[in-house]
XYZ file of C-alpha atoms in Angstrom:
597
model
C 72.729 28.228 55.214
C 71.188 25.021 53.604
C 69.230 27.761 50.956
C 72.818 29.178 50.219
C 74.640 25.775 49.742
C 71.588 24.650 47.069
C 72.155 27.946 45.624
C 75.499 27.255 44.848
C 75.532 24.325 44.035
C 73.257 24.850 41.546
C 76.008 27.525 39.807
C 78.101 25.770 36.842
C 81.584 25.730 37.412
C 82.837 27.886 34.727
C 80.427 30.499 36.599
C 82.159 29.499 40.147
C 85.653 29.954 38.856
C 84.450 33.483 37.219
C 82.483 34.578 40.898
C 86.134 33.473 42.520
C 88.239 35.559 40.509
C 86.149 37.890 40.712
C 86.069 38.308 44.322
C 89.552 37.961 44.586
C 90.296 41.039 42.488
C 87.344 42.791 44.571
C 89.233 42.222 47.885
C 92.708 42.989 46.375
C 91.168 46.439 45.228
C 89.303 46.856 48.727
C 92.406 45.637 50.572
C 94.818 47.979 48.740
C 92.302 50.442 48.802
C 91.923 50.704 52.432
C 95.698 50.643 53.154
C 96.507 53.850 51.050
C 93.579 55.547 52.353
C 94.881 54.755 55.700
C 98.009 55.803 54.843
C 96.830 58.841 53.387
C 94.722 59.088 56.680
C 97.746 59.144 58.650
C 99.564 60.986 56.349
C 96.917 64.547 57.127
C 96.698 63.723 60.640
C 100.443 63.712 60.674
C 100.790 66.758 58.824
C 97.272 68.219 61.005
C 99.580 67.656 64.117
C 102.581 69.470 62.804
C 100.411 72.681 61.614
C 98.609 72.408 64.876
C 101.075 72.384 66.870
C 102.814 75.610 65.283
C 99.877 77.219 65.545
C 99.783 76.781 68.962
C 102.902 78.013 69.692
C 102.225 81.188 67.540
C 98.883 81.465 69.586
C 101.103 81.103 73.290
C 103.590 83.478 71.584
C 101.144 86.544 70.471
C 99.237 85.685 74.095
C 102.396 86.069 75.685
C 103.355 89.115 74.006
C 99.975 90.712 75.083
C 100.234 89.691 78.612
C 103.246 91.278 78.569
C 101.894 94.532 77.156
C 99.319 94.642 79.934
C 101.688 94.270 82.571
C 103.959 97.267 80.824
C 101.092 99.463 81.256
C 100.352 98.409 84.599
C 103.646 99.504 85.793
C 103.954 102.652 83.208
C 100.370 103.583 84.981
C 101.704 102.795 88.296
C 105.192 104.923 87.718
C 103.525 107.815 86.311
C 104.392 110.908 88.286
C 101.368 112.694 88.016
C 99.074 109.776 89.384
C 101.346 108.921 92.195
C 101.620 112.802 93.496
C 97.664 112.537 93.531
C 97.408 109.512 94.829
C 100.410 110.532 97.830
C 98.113 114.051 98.142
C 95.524 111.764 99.041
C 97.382 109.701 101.658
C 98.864 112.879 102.956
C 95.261 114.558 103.535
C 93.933 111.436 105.096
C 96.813 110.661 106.979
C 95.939 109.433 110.895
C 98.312 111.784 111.824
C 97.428 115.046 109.936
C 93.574 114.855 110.425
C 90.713 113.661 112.630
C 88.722 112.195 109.575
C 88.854 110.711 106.214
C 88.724 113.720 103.523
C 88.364 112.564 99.957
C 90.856 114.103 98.192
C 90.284 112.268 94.802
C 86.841 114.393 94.535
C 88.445 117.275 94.050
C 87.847 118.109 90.348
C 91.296 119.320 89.485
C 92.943 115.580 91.018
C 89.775 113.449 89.036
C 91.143 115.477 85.568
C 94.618 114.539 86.288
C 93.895 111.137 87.176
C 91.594 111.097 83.359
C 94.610 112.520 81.461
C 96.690 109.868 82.949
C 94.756 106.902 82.467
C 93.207 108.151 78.850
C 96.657 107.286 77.473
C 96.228 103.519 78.651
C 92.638 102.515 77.948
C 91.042 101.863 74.023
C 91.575 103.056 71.559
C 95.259 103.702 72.284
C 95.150 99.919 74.008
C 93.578 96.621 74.199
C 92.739 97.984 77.747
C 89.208 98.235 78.106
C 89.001 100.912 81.654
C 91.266 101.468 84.759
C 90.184 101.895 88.048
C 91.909 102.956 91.274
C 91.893 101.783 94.956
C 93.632 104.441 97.323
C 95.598 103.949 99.946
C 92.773 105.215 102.746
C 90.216 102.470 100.383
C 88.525 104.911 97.824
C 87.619 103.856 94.420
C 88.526 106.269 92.130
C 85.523 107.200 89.777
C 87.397 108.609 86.557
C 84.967 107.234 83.719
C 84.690 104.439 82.241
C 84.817 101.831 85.381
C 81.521 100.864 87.649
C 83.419 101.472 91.071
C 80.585 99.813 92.765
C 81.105 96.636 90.633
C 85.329 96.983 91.786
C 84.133 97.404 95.039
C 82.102 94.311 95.553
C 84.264 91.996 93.773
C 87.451 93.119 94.715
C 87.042 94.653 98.033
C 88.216 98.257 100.037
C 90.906 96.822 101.585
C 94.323 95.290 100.831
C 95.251 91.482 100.845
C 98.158 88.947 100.623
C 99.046 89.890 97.356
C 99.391 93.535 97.444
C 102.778 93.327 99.596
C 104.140 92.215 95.756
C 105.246 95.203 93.374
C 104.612 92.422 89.865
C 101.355 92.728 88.135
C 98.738 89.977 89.291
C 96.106 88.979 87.122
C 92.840 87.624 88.620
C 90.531 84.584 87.104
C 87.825 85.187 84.594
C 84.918 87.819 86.318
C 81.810 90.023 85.522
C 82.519 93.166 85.736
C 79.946 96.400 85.203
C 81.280 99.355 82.691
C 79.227 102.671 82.703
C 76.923 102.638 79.523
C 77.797 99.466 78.255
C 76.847 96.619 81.159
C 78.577 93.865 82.238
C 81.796 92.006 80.227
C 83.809 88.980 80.789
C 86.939 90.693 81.986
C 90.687 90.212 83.478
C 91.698 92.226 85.734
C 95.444 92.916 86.315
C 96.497 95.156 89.470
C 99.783 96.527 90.591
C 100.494 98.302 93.779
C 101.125 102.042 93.422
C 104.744 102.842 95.301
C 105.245 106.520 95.502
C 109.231 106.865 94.228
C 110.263 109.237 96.930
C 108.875 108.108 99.646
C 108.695 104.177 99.296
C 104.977 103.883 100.458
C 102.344 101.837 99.176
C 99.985 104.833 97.932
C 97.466 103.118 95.819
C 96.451 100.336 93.616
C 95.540 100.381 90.446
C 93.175 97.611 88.565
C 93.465 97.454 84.622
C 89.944 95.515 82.516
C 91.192 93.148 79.776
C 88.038 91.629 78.112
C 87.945 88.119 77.114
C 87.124 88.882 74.114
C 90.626 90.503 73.693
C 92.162 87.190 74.823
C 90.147 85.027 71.849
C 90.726 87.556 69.538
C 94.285 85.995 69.250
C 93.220 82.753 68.672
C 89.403 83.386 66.593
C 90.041 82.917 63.021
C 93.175 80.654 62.936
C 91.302 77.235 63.317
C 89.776 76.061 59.896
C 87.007 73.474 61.878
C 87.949 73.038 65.334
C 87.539 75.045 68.508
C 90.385 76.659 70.760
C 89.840 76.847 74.494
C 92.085 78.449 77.615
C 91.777 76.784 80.247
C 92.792 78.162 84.061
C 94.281 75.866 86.363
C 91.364 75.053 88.510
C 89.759 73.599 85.162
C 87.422 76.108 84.532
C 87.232 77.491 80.831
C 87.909 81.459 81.009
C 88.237 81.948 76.991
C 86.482 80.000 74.368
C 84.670 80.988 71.198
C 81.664 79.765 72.143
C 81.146 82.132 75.336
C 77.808 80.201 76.454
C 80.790 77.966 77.656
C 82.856 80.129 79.759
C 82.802 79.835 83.570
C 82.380 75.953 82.776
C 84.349 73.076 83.771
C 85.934 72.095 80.920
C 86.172 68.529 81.591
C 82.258 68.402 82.465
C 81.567 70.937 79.630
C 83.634 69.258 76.328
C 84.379 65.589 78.267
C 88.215 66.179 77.448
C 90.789 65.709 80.197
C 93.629 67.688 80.367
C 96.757 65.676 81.582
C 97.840 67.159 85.036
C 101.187 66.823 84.241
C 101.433 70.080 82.820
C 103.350 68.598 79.500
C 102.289 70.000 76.048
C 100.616 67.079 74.508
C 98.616 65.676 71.594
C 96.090 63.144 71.477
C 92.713 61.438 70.346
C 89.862 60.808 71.766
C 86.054 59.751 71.052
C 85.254 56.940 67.716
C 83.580 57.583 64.899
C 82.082 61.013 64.122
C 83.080 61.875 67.447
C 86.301 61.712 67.010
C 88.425 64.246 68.448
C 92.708 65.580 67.585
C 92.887 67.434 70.934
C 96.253 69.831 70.938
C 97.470 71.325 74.803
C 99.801 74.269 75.315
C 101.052 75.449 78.661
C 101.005 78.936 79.079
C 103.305 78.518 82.133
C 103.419 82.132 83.286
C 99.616 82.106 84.364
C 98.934 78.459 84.807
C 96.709 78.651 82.055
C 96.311 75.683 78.916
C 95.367 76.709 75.456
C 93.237 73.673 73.934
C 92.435 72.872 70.133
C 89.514 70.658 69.400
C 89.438 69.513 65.797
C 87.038 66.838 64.860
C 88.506 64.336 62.470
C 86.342 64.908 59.363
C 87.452 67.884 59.071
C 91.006 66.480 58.664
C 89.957 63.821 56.786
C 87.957 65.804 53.806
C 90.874 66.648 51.498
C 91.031 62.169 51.309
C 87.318 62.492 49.317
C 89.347 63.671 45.996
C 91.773 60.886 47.046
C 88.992 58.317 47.355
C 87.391 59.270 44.142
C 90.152 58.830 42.174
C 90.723 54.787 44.146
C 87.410 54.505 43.226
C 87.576 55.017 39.132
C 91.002 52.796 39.111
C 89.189 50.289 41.144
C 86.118 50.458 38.707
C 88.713 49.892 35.345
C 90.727 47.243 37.539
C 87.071 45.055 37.868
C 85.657 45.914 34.284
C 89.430 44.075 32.965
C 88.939 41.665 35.673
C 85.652 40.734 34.610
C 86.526 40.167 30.836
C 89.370 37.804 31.684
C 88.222 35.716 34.570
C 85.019 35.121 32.168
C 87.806 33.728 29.331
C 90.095 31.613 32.091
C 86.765 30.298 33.218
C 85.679 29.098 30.042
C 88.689 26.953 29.772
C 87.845 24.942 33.204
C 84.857 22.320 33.046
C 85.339 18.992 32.690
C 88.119 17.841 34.416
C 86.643 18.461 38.008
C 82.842 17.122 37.329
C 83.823 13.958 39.432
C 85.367 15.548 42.280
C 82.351 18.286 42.017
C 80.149 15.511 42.491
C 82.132 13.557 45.206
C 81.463 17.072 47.059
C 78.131 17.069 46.949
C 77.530 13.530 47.845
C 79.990 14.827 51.248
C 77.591 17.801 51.467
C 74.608 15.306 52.839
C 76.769 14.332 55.035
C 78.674 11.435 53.682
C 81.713 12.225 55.450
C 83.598 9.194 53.946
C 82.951 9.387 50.540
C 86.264 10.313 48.927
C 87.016 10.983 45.182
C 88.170 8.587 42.479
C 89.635 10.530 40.223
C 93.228 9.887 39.603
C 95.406 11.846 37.352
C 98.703 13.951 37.623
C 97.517 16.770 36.251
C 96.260 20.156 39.035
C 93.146 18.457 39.041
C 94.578 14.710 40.332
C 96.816 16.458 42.758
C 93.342 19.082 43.865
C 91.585 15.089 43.924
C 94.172 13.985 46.311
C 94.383 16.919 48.406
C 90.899 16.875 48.708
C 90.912 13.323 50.102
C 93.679 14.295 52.103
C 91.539 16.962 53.795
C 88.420 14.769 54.450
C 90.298 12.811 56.611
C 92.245 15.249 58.677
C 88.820 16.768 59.078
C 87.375 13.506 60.256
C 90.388 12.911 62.241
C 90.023 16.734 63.669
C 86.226 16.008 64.558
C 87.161 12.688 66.866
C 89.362 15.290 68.059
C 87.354 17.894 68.990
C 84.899 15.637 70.307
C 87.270 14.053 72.660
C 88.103 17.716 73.782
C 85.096 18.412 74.441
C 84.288 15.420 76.794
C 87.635 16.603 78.908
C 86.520 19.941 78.743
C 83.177 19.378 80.710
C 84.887 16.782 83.197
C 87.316 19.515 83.808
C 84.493 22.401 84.268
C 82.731 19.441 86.367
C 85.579 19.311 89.579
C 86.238 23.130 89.127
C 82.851 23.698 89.799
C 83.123 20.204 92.377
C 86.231 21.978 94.477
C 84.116 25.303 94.915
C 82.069 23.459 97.537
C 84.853 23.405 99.971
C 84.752 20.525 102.941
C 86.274 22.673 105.582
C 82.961 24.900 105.036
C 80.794 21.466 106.140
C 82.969 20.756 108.932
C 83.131 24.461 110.490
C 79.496 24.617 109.549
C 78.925 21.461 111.357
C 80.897 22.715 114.588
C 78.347 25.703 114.393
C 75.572 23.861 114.559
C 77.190 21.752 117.748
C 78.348 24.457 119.690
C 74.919 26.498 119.192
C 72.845 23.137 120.443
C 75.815 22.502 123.253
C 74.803 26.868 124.149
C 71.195 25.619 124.099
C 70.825 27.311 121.204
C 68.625 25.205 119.628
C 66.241 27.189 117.273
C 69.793 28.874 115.864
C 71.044 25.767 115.487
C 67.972 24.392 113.406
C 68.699 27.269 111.400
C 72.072 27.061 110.561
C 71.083 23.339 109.187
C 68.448 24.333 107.111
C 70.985 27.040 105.769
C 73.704 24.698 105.157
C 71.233 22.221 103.316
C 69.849 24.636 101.485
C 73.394 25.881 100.040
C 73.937 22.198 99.280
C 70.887 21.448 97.790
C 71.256 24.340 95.659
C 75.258 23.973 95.067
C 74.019 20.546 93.263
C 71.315 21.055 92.276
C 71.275 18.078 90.025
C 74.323 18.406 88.175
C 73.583 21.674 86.306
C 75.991 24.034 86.070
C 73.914 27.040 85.053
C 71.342 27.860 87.502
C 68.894 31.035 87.983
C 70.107 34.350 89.602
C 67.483 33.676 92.137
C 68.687 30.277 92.877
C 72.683 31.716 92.936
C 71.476 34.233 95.267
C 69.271 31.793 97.791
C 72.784 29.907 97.627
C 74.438 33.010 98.673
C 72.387 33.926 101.414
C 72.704 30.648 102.544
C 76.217 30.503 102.701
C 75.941 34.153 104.434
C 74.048 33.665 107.459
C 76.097 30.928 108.282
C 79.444 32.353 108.141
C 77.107 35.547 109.836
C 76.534 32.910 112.807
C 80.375 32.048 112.917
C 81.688 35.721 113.315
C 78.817 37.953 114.058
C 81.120 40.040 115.833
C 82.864 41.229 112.715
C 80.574 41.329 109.941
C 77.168 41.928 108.913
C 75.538 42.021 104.831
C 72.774 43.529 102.882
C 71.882 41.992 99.580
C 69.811 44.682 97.196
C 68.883 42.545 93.819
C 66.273 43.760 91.316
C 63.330 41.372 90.884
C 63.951 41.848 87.136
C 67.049 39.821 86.975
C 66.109 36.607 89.576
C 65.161 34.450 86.245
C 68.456 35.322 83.903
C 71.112 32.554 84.290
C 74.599 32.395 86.145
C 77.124 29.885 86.648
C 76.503 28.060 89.519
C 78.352 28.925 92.556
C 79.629 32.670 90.787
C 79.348 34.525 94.245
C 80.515 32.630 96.755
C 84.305 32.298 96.215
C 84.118 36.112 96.163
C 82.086 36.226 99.120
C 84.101 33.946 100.851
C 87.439 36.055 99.800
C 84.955 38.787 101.149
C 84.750 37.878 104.548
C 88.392 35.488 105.161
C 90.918 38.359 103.355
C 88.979 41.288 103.776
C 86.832 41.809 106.881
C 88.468 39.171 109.089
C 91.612 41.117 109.137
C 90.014 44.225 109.897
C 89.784 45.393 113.712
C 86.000 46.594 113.285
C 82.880 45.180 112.435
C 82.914 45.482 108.993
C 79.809 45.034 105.833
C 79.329 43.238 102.811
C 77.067 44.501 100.318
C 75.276 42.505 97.380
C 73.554 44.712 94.591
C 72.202 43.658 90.985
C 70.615 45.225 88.109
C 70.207 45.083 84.420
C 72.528 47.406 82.635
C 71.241 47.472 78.850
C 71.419 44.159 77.547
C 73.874 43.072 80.643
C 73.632 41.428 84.154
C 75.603 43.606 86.445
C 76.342 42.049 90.331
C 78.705 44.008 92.848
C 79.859 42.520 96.137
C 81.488 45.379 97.807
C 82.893 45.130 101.347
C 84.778 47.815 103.455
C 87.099 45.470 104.722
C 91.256 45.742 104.778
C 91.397 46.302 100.420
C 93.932 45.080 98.193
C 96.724 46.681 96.767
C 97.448 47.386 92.742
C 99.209 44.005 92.274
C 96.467 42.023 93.618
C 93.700 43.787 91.708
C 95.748 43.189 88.553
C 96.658 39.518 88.705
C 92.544 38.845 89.127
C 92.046 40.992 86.441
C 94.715 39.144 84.332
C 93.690 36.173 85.416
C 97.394 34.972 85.331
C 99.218 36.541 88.085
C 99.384 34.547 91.007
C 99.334 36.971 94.279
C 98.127 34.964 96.940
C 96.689 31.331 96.425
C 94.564 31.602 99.738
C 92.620 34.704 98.377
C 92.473 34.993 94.603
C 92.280 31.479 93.553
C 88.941 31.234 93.815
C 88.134 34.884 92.543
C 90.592 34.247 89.168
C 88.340 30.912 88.745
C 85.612 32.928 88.477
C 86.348 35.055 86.000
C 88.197 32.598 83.921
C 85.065 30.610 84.086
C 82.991 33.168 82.678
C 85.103 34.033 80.293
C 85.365 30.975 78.858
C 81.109 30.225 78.738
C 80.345 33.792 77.380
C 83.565 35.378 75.805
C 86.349 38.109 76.779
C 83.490 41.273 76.700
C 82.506 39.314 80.236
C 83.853 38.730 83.659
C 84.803 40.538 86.919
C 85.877 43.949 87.202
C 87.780 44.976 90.712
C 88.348 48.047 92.286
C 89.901 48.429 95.651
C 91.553 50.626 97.616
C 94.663 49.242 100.282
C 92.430 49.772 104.037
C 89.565 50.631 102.749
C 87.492 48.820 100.192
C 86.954 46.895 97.761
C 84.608 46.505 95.306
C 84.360 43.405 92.339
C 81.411 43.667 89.511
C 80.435 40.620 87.903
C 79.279 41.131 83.960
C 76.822 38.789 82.585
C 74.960 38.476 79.910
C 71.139 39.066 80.019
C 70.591 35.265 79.044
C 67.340 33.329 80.436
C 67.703 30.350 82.462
């Protein structure tokens, strides 16, 4: 900084006054700049979300409309009179009470060519149906072609379930399903019960293959950058253009989350070139979500020809700039050599020098506001200093009223009524604890001590309060070796602890557990005191977070001191982070920075 200062002081002041002007036509032309090409940013996100969005709703249209198509076929198939007379031969010949045993009927050859003329009319090319099988009443497959029966039978079963009582077309998840000659495909299946029209009895079934591929065909080809995904509702991806994803979880597989709510909805997510627009649309009838994922440079591209155009104004606006601040500089010498070198005289620290030059032109009144300012600053420094001094004797008794006296007087009753059980060698104990949590709670008037040191303090504090009510708690403490010499503010755990063990496992009926862990989390101190004692509810987790809700003076006091305190030593990015849940737990993080002691 000193290098700097020499440097420029060392400039002449016509060159100062052109450097100034110069900069301040740099940062209007940045400023402005950046404000139309956010504008313009918003402007192509805006108009992104609008052509998004129809195109969505085009996409849930033309998926409806095939859905629908499917399901027409799936009843035309299931109404044709030709496969329902086979299909009611076949219940007929197998019928308990016409026959002793099962005959297949479908193998006839004159009932499998009927049942191929009827479905040939349903299945490509003539539809976006890739095969058609057929489960009989008396739990045949129907081998007609295309269909691996042995694939419909394992996945699907012989028999009938829940859903085949309904007559509507029901459409399974995403499967694998085998097709003669060609292998496995990610398929839909729809099926609709076969009800013979004369007689009213469930004759049949019959199972129509829509490949997924069918399904992203609506979709492939519309997006100029992103990537379109349909989601089921169990969260599993069952269409995508990428198909390494399908069968994925879509929040594990793209970390996107879908709102449950079911509500169409538009949003960003990620930073940088990460950044994500992420479009939903409910298709309602299935429970399924269509997803677009555009990254935002792709929307942001068409601002390049915007920027390059900011760029060659901004380049004429400077060139101008620079030929007229060099002129207005010219013109401005003289007049402020005095009060240049009243400044400098100030700069090694001559903080009562002040200038003599008088005059009522700018520069007299710049003189005199200068002046002016040197002793508001001075008067600002005694200030601050004075600030200062009350801010330590303040930090002082905060950290003074953490060691509490009712904690020496119950610890001192301890240690009585252990030598009055004749427990002596407990009692000896319980001393050495309590003066080595005093020892250490003083520990000479520092107020940043070691993690070891915080935790020796800790333990301290816990096997006495472990003597007191043995019968309801008990406490592990887990702390990586790598952390012990980092500082902490002194006495960081045991307000916590202590709200631990009074407001959490006191009021619980069992024994309960506190648990101290540590680590180093990149270039952070991480500490979590967890206990499984009676929780908090929302409110009280949010006024310690806060820090300015009061809840409960008994119980977050202490806790809200805490975090204030760090906050104020280290900065916001720092503190306590709580999570509890009402009668069962809860858990409070400490975040420190990875500082040595």
């Amino acid at each position: 900084m000193k290098g700097f200062s020499k440097y420029i002081a060392g400039i002449s002041i016509k060159n100062k006054i052109f450097i100034a002007n110069i900069l301040i036509i740099v940062v209007f032309i940045s400023t402005q700049s950046y404000f139309a090409n956010t504008i313009s940013q918003n402007a192509l996100i805006e108009k992104e979300i609008n052509n998004s969005s129809r195109e969505l709703v085009l996409i849930k249209n033309n998926l409806q409309t095939l859905v629908s198509t499917i399901e027409d076929y799936s009843k035309i198939l299931a109404s044709d009179y030709r496969l329902q007379n086979v299909l009611y031969n076949d219940f007929l010949l197998n019928n308990e009470l016409n026959a002793s045993k099962l005959v297949e009927g479908l193998n006839n050859l004159s009932m499998k060519k009927t049942l191929s003329e009827t479905i040939s009319n349903i299945v490509e090319p003539n539809t976006k149906i890739k095969a058609v099988s057929i489960l009989t009443s008396n739990h045949h497959w129907v081998d007609v072609g295309f269909a691996d029966n042995a694939y419909a039978s394992r996945i699907f079963g012989d028999g009938y379930g829940a859903d085949d009582r309904f007559y509507l077309p029901t459409w399974t998840g995403l499967t694998k399903f085998g097709f003669l000659y060609e292998g496995e495909h990610n398929v839909f299946a729809v099926s609709k019960t076969v009800i013979h029209k004369d007689t009213g009895k469930m004759v049949g079934r019959v199972f129509l293959y829509v490949k997924e591929t069918t399904i992203a065909s609506i979709y492939e080809g519309e997006n100029k950058g992103g990537e379109f995904y349909i989601v089921d509702s169990a969260g599993q991806i069952i269409s995508s253009q990428n198909k390494a994803m399908l069968y994925r979880n879509f929040k594990e597989a793209v970390s996107i989350s879908i709102p449950e709510n079911g509500e169409d909805t538009a949003f960003t997510q990620g930073s940088g070139s990460k950044e994500m627009l992420i479009f939903t649309q409910r298709f309602e009838p299935l429970k399924w979500t269509i997803v677009s994922v555009i990254p935002m440079d792709d929307i942001s591209s068409d601002r390049k020809q915007i920027n390059q155009l900011m760029i060659g104004i901004g380049g004429a606006c400077l060139l101008l700039a620079l030929i007229v601040s060099f002129l207005l500089s010219g013109s401005i010498t003289r007049p402020i050599f005095q009060l240049a070198k009243t400044m400098r005289e100030i700069r090694t620290g001559k903080m009562q020098v002040r200038s003599t030059y008088q005059s009522k032109d700018e520069i007299g009144y710049l003189s005199e506001g200068f002046n002016n300012l040197m002793n508001r600053i001075e008067a600002l420094m005694a200030e601050n200093v004075e600030k200062q001094r009350t801010k330590a004797e303040i930090e002082f008794k905060l950290l003074q009223s953490q060691v509490k006296p009712h904690f020496l007087y119950n610890t001192v009753e301890t240690i009585i009524s252990l030598i009055k059980l004749g427990l002596g060698k407990q009692a000896i104990q319980a001393a050495q604890y309590m003066a080595n949590f005093y020892k250490i709670s003083l520990s000479k008037g520092n107020d940043i001590i070691s993690i070891g040191e915080e935790m020796r303090l800790t333990e301290s504090y816990l096997e006495i309060q472990q003597l007191r009510y043995v019968e309801y708690m008990e406490y592990t403490m887990e702390i990586d070796d790598e952390i012990l010499p980092y500082s902490i503010p002194k006495l960081t755990l045991q307000p916590i602890v202590e709200n631990a063990i009074y407001h959490g496992l006191k009021l619980k009926k069992e024994k309960g557990i506190i648990r101290i862990t540590g680590r180093r989390c990149g270039n952070n101190v991480e500490i979590e005191i967890y206990d499984n004692g009676v929780g908090m509810h929302q409110n009280q987790t949010k006024a310690i977070m806060t820090g300015f809700s009061v809840f409960d003076e008994a119980g977050g006091f202490g806790i809200r001191s805490v975090s204030n305190r760090i906050r104020m030593l280290y900065g916001e990015r720092y503190g306590l982070q709580v999570e509890s849940e009402y009668g069962v737990y809860t858990k409070i993080i400490i975040i420190l920075p990875l500082l040595h002691h």
